[in-house]
PDB file of C-alpha atoms and ligand atoms in Angstrom:
ATOM      1  CA  MET A  56     -21.581  18.018  18.122  1.00 42.00           C
ATOM      2  CA  SER A  57     -18.735  15.917  17.235  1.00 56.00           C
ATOM      3  CA  GLU A  58     -18.975  13.691  14.015  1.00 91.00           C
ATOM      4  CA  ILE A  59     -18.087   9.381  14.434  1.00 98.00           C
ATOM      5  CA  ILE A  60     -15.409   8.086  12.147  1.00 98.00           C
ATOM      6  CA  ILE A  61     -16.759   5.190  10.606  1.00 98.00           C
ATOM      7  CA  SER A  62     -13.707   3.073   9.304  1.00 99.00           C
ATOM      8  CA  PRO A  63     -14.917  -0.374   7.841  1.00 98.00           C
ATOM      9  CA  SER A  64     -12.737  -2.988   8.447  1.00 98.00           C
ATOM     10  CA  ILE A  65     -11.650  -4.539   5.120  1.00 98.00           C
ATOM     11  CA  LEU A  66     -11.107  -8.035   7.018  1.00 98.00           C
ATOM     12  CA  SER A  67     -14.449  -9.081   6.141  1.00 98.00           C
ATOM     13  CA  ALA A  68     -14.146  -7.829   2.332  1.00 98.00           C
ATOM     14  CA  ASP A  69     -13.368 -10.460  -0.624  1.00 98.00           C
ATOM     15  CA  PHE A  70      -9.734 -10.109  -0.878  1.00 98.00           C
ATOM     16  CA  ALA A  71     -10.314 -11.718  -4.284  1.00 98.00           C
ATOM     17  CA  ASN A  72     -12.274  -8.497  -4.848  1.00 98.00           C
ATOM     18  CA  LEU A  73     -10.728  -5.778  -2.462  1.00 98.00           C
ATOM     19  CA  GLU A  74     -10.669  -3.024  -5.228  1.00 98.00           C
ATOM     20  CA  ARG A  75     -14.671  -3.480  -5.467  1.00 98.00           C
ATOM     21  CA  ASP A  76     -15.286  -4.122  -1.939  1.00 98.00           C
ATOM     22  CA  ILE A  77     -13.318  -0.704  -1.045  1.00 98.00           C
ATOM     23  CA  LYS A  78     -15.197   1.375  -3.733  1.00 98.00           C
ATOM     24  CA  LYS A  79     -18.623  -0.379  -1.958  1.00 98.00           C
ATOM     25  CA  VAL A  80     -17.863   1.249   1.636  1.00 98.00           C
ATOM     26  CA  GLU A  81     -16.214   3.943  -0.198  1.00 98.00           C
ATOM     27  CA  LEU A  82     -19.390   5.141  -1.950  1.00 98.00           C
ATOM     28  CA  ALA A  83     -21.749   4.474   0.997  1.00 98.00           C
ATOM     29  CA  GLY A  84     -19.871   6.988   3.187  1.00 98.00           C
ATOM     30  CA  ALA A  85     -17.345   5.502   5.144  1.00 98.00           C
ATOM     31  CA  ASP A  86     -14.850   8.108   6.501  1.00 98.00           C
ATOM     32  CA  TRP A  87     -11.769   6.029   6.885  1.00 98.00           C
ATOM     33  CA  LEU A  88     -10.824   2.257   5.661  1.00 99.00           C
ATOM     34  CA  HIS A  89      -9.718   0.284   8.421  1.00 99.00           C
ATOM     35  CA  ILE A  90      -7.230  -2.344   7.606  1.00 99.00           C
ATOM     36  CA  ASP A  91      -5.789  -5.142   9.904  1.00 98.00           C
ATOM     37  CA  VAL A  92      -2.176  -6.037  10.023  1.00 98.00           C
ATOM     38  CA  MET A  93      -1.715  -9.466  11.499  1.00 98.00           C
ATOM     39  CA  ASP A  94       1.645 -11.329  12.055  1.00 98.00           C
ATOM     40  CA  GLY A  95       1.040 -14.405  13.625  1.00 98.00           C
ATOM     41  CA  HIS A  96       3.148 -13.638  16.450  1.00 98.00           C
ATOM     42  CA  PHE A  97       1.167 -10.986  18.400  1.00 98.00           C
ATOM     43  CA  VAL A  98      -2.214 -12.553  17.150  1.00 98.00           C
ATOM     44  CA  PRO A  99      -2.451 -16.123  16.206  1.00 97.00           C
ATOM     45  CA  ASN A 100      -3.692 -15.290  12.584  1.00 98.00           C
ATOM     46  CA  ILE A 101      -1.941 -13.766   9.491  1.00 98.00           C
ATOM     47  CA  THR A 102      -3.473 -11.272   7.197  1.00 98.00           C
ATOM     48  CA  ILE A 103      -2.004  -8.341   5.137  1.00 97.00           C
ATOM     49  CA  GLY A 104       1.402  -6.677   4.778  1.00 97.00           C
ATOM     50  CA  ILE A 105       3.097  -3.557   3.317  1.00 98.00           C
ATOM     51  CA  PRO A 106       3.021  -4.398  -0.296  1.00 98.00           C
ATOM     52  CA  VAL A 107      -1.547  -4.443  -0.236  1.00 98.00           C
ATOM     53  CA  VAL A 108      -1.223  -1.660   1.992  1.00 98.00           C
ATOM     54  CA  LYS A 109       0.298   0.021  -1.095  1.00 98.00           C
ATOM     55  CA  SER A 110      -1.809  -1.473  -3.842  1.00 98.00           C
ATOM     56  CA  ILE A 111      -4.930  -0.409  -1.912  1.00 98.00           C
ATOM     57  CA  LYS A 112      -3.668   3.403  -1.609  1.00 98.00           C
ATOM     58  CA  LYS A 113      -3.883   3.513  -5.484  1.00 98.00           C
ATOM     59  CA  VAL A 114      -7.432   2.495  -5.491  1.00 98.00           C
ATOM     60  CA  SER A 115      -8.659   4.421  -2.371  1.00 98.00           C
ATOM     61  CA  ASN A 116     -10.146   8.068  -1.703  1.00 98.00           C
ATOM     62  CA  ILE A 117     -10.515   7.892   1.846  1.00 98.00           C
ATOM     63  CA  PRO A 118      -7.672   7.728   4.784  1.00 98.00           C
ATOM     64  CA  LEU A 119      -6.082   4.673   5.355  1.00 99.00           C
ATOM     65  CA  ASP A 120      -6.424   3.688   8.921  1.00 99.00           C
ATOM     66  CA  VAL A 121      -3.741   0.961   9.768  1.00 99.00           C
ATOM     67  CA  HIS A 122      -4.000  -0.990  12.714  1.00 99.00           C
ATOM     68  CA  LEU A 123      -0.463  -2.783  13.233  1.00 99.00           C
ATOM     69  CA  MET A 124      -1.332  -6.236  15.475  1.00 98.00           C
ATOM     70  CA  ILE A 125       2.122  -7.347  15.064  1.00 98.00           C
ATOM     71  CA  GLU A 126       5.452  -7.636  17.540  1.00 98.00           C
ATOM     72  CA  ASN A 127       8.149  -5.262  17.102  1.00 98.00           C
ATOM     73  CA  PRO A 128       5.868  -2.554  15.294  1.00 98.00           C
ATOM     74  CA  ALA A 129       8.363   0.557  15.513  1.00 98.00           C
ATOM     75  CA  LYS A 130      10.639  -1.979  12.915  1.00 98.00           C
ATOM     76  CA  TYR A 131       7.812  -1.885  10.483  1.00 98.00           C
ATOM     77  CA  ALA A 132       6.429   1.206  11.179  1.00 98.00           C
ATOM     78  CA  GLU A 133       7.847   3.990   8.411  1.00 98.00           C
ATOM     79  CA  SER A 134       7.531   1.231   5.661  1.00 99.00           C
ATOM     80  CA  PHE A 135       3.575   1.263   6.225  1.00 99.00           C
ATOM     81  CA  ILE A 136       3.245   5.231   6.469  1.00 99.00           C
ATOM     82  CA  GLN A 137       5.547   5.029   3.209  1.00 98.00           C
ATOM     83  CA  ALA A 138       2.886   2.403   1.783  1.00 99.00           C
ATOM     84  CA  GLY A 139       0.212   4.991   2.731  1.00 98.00           C
ATOM     85  CA  ALA A 140      -1.087   4.525   6.168  1.00 99.00           C
ATOM     86  CA  ASP A 141      -2.807   8.057   6.869  1.00 99.00           C
ATOM     87  CA  ILE A 142      -3.561   6.934  10.619  1.00 99.00           C
ATOM     88  CA  LEU A 143      -0.774   4.137  12.424  1.00 99.00           C
ATOM     89  CA  THR A 144      -2.224   2.293  15.320  1.00 99.00           C
ATOM     90  CA  PHE A 145       0.256   0.005  17.227  1.00 99.00           C
ATOM     91  CA  HIS A 146      -0.518  -2.330  20.420  1.00 99.00           C
ATOM     92  CA  TYR A 147       0.861  -1.158  23.891  1.00 98.00           C
ATOM     93  CA  GLU A 148       1.325  -4.726  24.674  1.00 98.00           C
ATOM     94  CA  ALA A 149       3.597  -5.078  21.768  1.00 98.00           C
ATOM     95  CA  MET A 150       5.945  -2.433  23.100  1.00 98.00           C
ATOM     96  CA  LYS A 151       8.889  -2.918  25.923  1.00 97.00           C
ATOM     97  CA  SER A 152       9.274   0.735  27.713  1.00 98.00           C
ATOM     98  CA  GLU A 153       7.643   3.974  28.411  1.00 98.00           C
ATOM     99  CA  ASN A 154      10.906   5.195  25.865  1.00 98.00           C
ATOM    100  CA  GLU A 155       9.976   2.976  23.026  1.00 98.00           C
ATOM    101  CA  ILE A 156       6.589   3.909  23.387  1.00 98.00           C
ATOM    102  CA  LEU A 157       7.403   7.903  22.942  1.00 98.00           C
ATOM    103  CA  GLN A 158       9.785   7.407  20.438  1.00 98.00           C
ATOM    104  CA  LEU A 159       7.274   5.568  17.964  1.00 98.00           C
ATOM    105  CA  ILE A 160       4.730   8.029  18.460  1.00 98.00           C
ATOM    106  CA  GLU A 161       7.207  10.652  17.595  1.00 98.00           C
ATOM    107  CA  LEU A 162       8.551   8.831  14.680  1.00 98.00           C
ATOM    108  CA  ILE A 163       4.959   8.307  13.344  1.00 99.00           C
ATOM    109  CA  LYS A 164       3.906  12.086  13.952  1.00 98.00           C
ATOM    110  CA  SER A 165       7.062  13.272  12.366  1.00 98.00           C
ATOM    111  CA  LEU A 166       6.474  11.184   9.076  1.00 98.00           C
ATOM    112  CA  ASN A 167       2.656  13.079   8.678  1.00 98.00           C
ATOM    113  CA  CYS A 168       0.714  10.456   9.863  1.00 98.00           C
ATOM    114  CA  LYS A 169      -1.925  10.038  12.889  1.00 98.00           C
ATOM    115  CA  ALA A 170      -0.535   8.007  15.688  1.00 99.00           C
ATOM    116  CA  GLY A 171      -2.704   5.627  17.128  1.00 99.00           C
ATOM    117  CA  MET A 172      -2.251   3.121  20.091  1.00 99.00           C
ATOM    118  CA  SER A 173      -4.231   0.128  20.939  1.00 99.00           C
ATOM    119  CA  ILE A 174      -5.709  -1.671  24.235  1.00 98.00           C
ATOM    120  CA  LYS A 175      -6.278  -5.150  24.255  1.00 98.00           C
ATOM    121  CA  PRO A 176      -9.403  -6.433  26.483  1.00 98.00           C
ATOM    122  CA  LYS A 177      -7.390  -7.433  29.499  1.00 98.00           C
ATOM    123  CA  THR A 178      -4.858  -4.144  29.652  1.00 98.00           C
ATOM    124  CA  GLN A 179      -6.283  -1.550  32.198  1.00 98.00           C
ATOM    125  CA  PRO A 180      -6.888   1.794  30.577  1.00 98.00           C
ATOM    126  CA  GLU A 181      -4.594   3.289  33.443  1.00 98.00           C
ATOM    127  CA  LYS A 182      -1.493   1.878  31.841  1.00 98.00           C
ATOM    128  CA  ILE A 183      -1.872   4.233  29.158  1.00 98.00           C
ATOM    129  CA  LEU A 184      -3.069   7.333  30.628  1.00 98.00           C
ATOM    130  CA  PRO A 185       0.365   9.140  30.469  1.00 98.00           C
ATOM    131  CA  TYR A 186       0.304   8.739  26.720  1.00 98.00           C
ATOM    132  CA  LEU A 187      -2.735  10.298  25.957  1.00 98.00           C
ATOM    133  CA  LYS A 188      -1.489  13.586  25.293  1.00 97.00           C
ATOM    134  CA  GLU A 189       0.917  12.559  22.650  1.00 98.00           C
ATOM    135  CA  LEU A 190      -1.321  10.190  20.731  1.00 98.00           C
ATOM    136  CA  ASP A 191      -3.921  11.330  17.818  1.00 98.00           C
ATOM    137  CA  LEU A 192      -5.887   7.993  18.582  1.00 99.00           C
ATOM    138  CA  LEU A 193      -6.776   5.690  21.208  1.00 98.00           C
ATOM    139  CA  LEU A 194      -8.065   2.701  20.103  1.00 99.00           C
ATOM    140  CA  VAL A 195      -9.963   0.257  22.601  1.00 99.00           C
ATOM    141  CA  MET A 196     -10.492  -3.369  21.753  1.00 99.00           C
ATOM    142  CA  THR A 197     -13.837  -5.145  22.307  1.00 98.00           C
ATOM    143  CA  VAL A 198     -12.592  -8.084  21.333  1.00 98.00           C
ATOM    144  CA  GLU A 199      -9.648 -10.193  21.581  1.00 98.00           C
ATOM    145  CA  PRO A 200      -7.466  -8.895  18.409  1.00 98.00           C
ATOM    146  CA  GLY A 201      -7.086 -11.493  15.467  1.00 97.00           C
ATOM    147  CA  PHE A 202     -10.200 -12.359  14.094  1.00 97.00           C
ATOM    148  CA  GLY A 203     -13.387 -10.592  12.529  1.00 96.00           C
ATOM    149  CA  GLY A 204     -16.752 -11.505  13.569  1.00 96.00           C
ATOM    150  CA  GLN A 205     -16.536 -11.924  17.548  1.00 98.00           C
ATOM    151  CA  LYS A 206     -18.901 -10.928  19.871  1.00 98.00           C
ATOM    152  CA  PHE A 207     -18.631  -7.675  21.544  1.00 98.00           C
ATOM    153  CA  MET A 208     -17.567  -7.532  25.371  1.00 98.00           C
ATOM    154  CA  PRO A 209     -19.095  -4.775  27.265  1.00 98.00           C
ATOM    155  CA  ASP A 210     -16.369  -4.330  30.034  1.00 98.00           C
ATOM    156  CA  CYS A 211     -13.879  -3.118  27.307  1.00 98.00           C
ATOM    157  CA  ALA A 212     -16.123  -0.110  26.704  1.00 98.00           C
ATOM    158  CA  GLU A 213     -16.258   0.571  29.923  1.00 98.00           C
ATOM    159  CA  LYS A 214     -12.887   1.914  29.810  1.00 98.00           C
ATOM    160  CA  ILE A 215     -13.768   4.625  27.504  1.00 98.00           C
ATOM    161  CA  PRO A 216     -15.141   6.960  30.089  1.00 98.00           C
ATOM    162  CA  LEU A 217     -12.155   6.959  32.051  1.00 98.00           C
ATOM    163  CA  ILE A 218      -9.907   8.206  28.606  1.00 98.00           C
ATOM    164  CA  LYS A 219     -11.896  10.448  27.744  1.00 98.00           C
ATOM    165  CA  LYS A 220     -11.674  11.871  31.445  1.00 98.00           C
ATOM    166  CA  HIS A 221      -7.988  11.998  30.753  1.00 98.00           C
ATOM    167  CA  SER A 222      -7.677  13.336  27.158  1.00 97.00           C
ATOM    168  CA  ASP A 223      -8.351  16.438  25.450  1.00 95.00           C
ATOM    169  CA  GLU A 224     -10.707  17.288  22.707  1.00 94.00           C
ATOM    170  CA  ASN A 225      -8.503  16.279  19.941  1.00 97.00           C
ATOM    171  CA  LEU A 226      -8.115  12.719  20.990  1.00 98.00           C
ATOM    172  CA  ILE A 227      -9.813  10.247  18.697  1.00 98.00           C
ATOM    173  CA  ILE A 228     -11.344   7.474  20.991  1.00 98.00           C
ATOM    174  CA  GLN A 229     -11.759   4.578  18.464  1.00 98.00           C
ATOM    175  CA  VAL A 230     -13.480   1.033  19.096  1.00 98.00           C
ATOM    176  CA  ASP A 231     -12.456  -2.281  17.520  1.00 98.00           C
ATOM    177  CA  GLY A 232     -14.347  -5.548  17.581  1.00 98.00           C
ATOM    178  CA  GLY A 233     -18.203  -6.933  17.564  1.00 98.00           C
ATOM    179  CA  ILE A 234     -19.627  -3.166  16.693  1.00 98.00           C
ATOM    180  CA  ASN A 235     -23.144  -3.060  15.372  1.00 98.00           C
ATOM    181  CA  GLU A 236     -25.797  -0.748  15.697  1.00 98.00           C
ATOM    182  CA  GLN A 237     -26.496  -1.722  19.719  1.00 98.00           C
ATOM    183  CA  THR A 238     -23.067  -1.659  20.418  1.00 98.00           C
ATOM    184  CA  ALA A 239     -21.841   1.418  18.562  1.00 98.00           C
ATOM    185  CA  LYS A 240     -24.621   2.890  20.846  1.00 98.00           C
ATOM    186  CA  ILE A 241     -23.035   2.001  23.952  1.00 98.00           C
ATOM    187  CA  CYS A 242     -19.824   3.238  22.639  1.00 98.00           C
ATOM    188  CA  LYS A 243     -20.849   6.159  21.753  1.00 98.00           C
ATOM    189  CA  ASP A 244     -22.697   6.596  24.780  1.00 98.00           C
ATOM    190  CA  ASP A 245     -19.554   5.796  26.486  1.00 98.00           C
ATOM    191  CA  GLY A 246     -17.614   8.477  24.795  1.00 98.00           C
ATOM    192  CA  ALA A 247     -16.256   7.257  21.709  1.00 98.00           C
ATOM    193  CA  SER A 248     -15.661   8.941  18.417  1.00 98.00           C
ATOM    194  CA  SER A 249     -14.629   6.784  15.864  1.00 98.00           C
ATOM    195  CA  LEU A 250     -16.089   3.197  15.412  1.00 99.00           C
ATOM    196  CA  VAL A 251     -14.620   0.087  13.416  1.00 99.00           C
ATOM    197  CA  ALA A 252     -16.817  -2.323  12.189  1.00 98.00           C
ATOM    198  CA  GLY A 253     -16.384  -5.429   9.826  1.00 98.00           C
ATOM    199  CA  ASN A 254     -18.646  -7.899  10.068  1.00 98.00           C
ATOM    200  CA  TYR A 255     -21.653  -5.909  10.558  1.00 98.00           C
ATOM    201  CA  ILE A 256     -20.629  -3.645   7.396  1.00 98.00           C
ATOM    202  CA  TYR A 257     -19.416  -6.299   5.025  1.00 98.00           C
ATOM    203  CA  LYS A 258     -21.908  -9.108   5.458  1.00 98.00           C
ATOM    204  CA  SER A 259     -24.756  -6.668   5.649  1.00 98.00           C
ATOM    205  CA  GLU A 260     -27.251  -6.462   2.283  1.00 97.00           C
ATOM    206  CA  ASN A 261     -27.387  -2.890   2.588  1.00 98.00           C
ATOM    207  CA  VAL A 262     -23.869  -1.394   3.234  1.00 98.00           C
ATOM    208  CA  GLN A 263     -25.335   2.558   2.950  1.00 98.00           C
ATOM    209  CA  ALA A 264     -27.651   1.768   5.666  1.00 98.00           C
ATOM    210  CA  ALA A 265     -25.347  -0.358   7.813  1.00 98.00           C
ATOM    211  CA  ILE A 266     -23.359   2.800   7.643  1.00 98.00           C
ATOM    212  CA  SER A 267     -25.819   4.875   8.545  1.00 98.00           C
ATOM    213  CA  SER A 268     -27.132   2.627  11.274  1.00 98.00           C
ATOM    214  CA  LEU A 269     -24.022   3.298  13.266  1.00 98.00           C
ATOM    215  CA  ARG A 270     -23.656   7.006  12.863  1.00 97.00           C
TER     216      ARG A 270
HETATM  217  C1  DX5 B 200      -9.756  -7.934  15.081  1.00 87.09           C
HETATM  218  C2  DX5 B 200      -9.434  -7.024  14.277  1.00 87.09           C
HETATM  219  C3  DX5 B 200     -11.066  -5.953  13.655  1.00 87.09           C
HETATM  220  C4  DX5 B 200     -12.226  -6.706  13.069  1.00 87.09           C
HETATM  221  C5  DX5 B 200     -13.236  -6.413  13.499  1.00 87.09           C
HETATM  222  O1  DX5 B 200      -8.877  -8.299  15.482  1.00 87.09           O
HETATM  223  O2  DX5 B 200      -8.967  -5.740  14.678  1.00 87.09           O
HETATM  224  O3  DX5 B 200     -10.640  -4.619  13.146  1.00 87.09           O
HETATM  225  O4  DX5 B 200     -11.778  -6.843  11.758  1.00 87.09           O
HETATM  226  O5  DX5 B 200     -14.043  -7.013  12.864  1.00 87.09           O
HETATM  227  P1  DX5 B 200     -15.562  -7.314  13.496  1.00 87.09           P
HETATM  228  O6  DX5 B 200     -16.253  -6.010  13.287  1.00 87.09           O
HETATM  229  O7  DX5 B 200     -16.506  -8.216  12.826  1.00 87.09           O
HETATM  230  O8  DX5 B 200     -15.675  -7.473  14.970  1.00 87.09           O
HETATM  231 ZN1   ZN B 201      -8.502  -3.623  13.809  1.00 87.09          ZN
END
């Protein structure tokens, strides 16, 4: 039986009390900490950058799961890893060629970081099958990237079985967007091994119960 990796997204935390809100999910049993990096180009929103990841690293005790929603991720990958990323996920849609994708995966892994690639809702899973053997993690977005608190798109979760069929046991299949107790169940049944949740965890009265309910 494989364990589900729960990665709370600090996008829904109080940025004025980030350390407090990181400790809150750590103490509640979070496995990873999901950090959403947005550049205002790849997605319309702007969020966290390299200096903030560096500061978070100093106060957190769990792996940092950094989700890059930026253009030209190869330019910044090394800086995010030096800042403390343990898992670095870039978007398939931000890449220009197969070669560029393979080189970036290799770079991330050579820096002792787990390499993840993500697909937006409209990207067909067939496109990324050739890369699964190289990746440590494949992130299936179940909302349009850019904002927390959106509604789960069930069609997106339907991509998971095909991805699972074409990957080996070690690939972590992560889902991000609109995850709560009900949608988590759909994703786990489809074969997801890691769940990101922002709003559901941070807006809940009992963070520990919210995290447990996703397992
Ligand atoms: C969306 C981000 C998500 C977001 C999830 O672009 O990638 O990580 O924080 O938030 P919820 O769980 O609230 O949908
Ligand atoms: Zn994310």
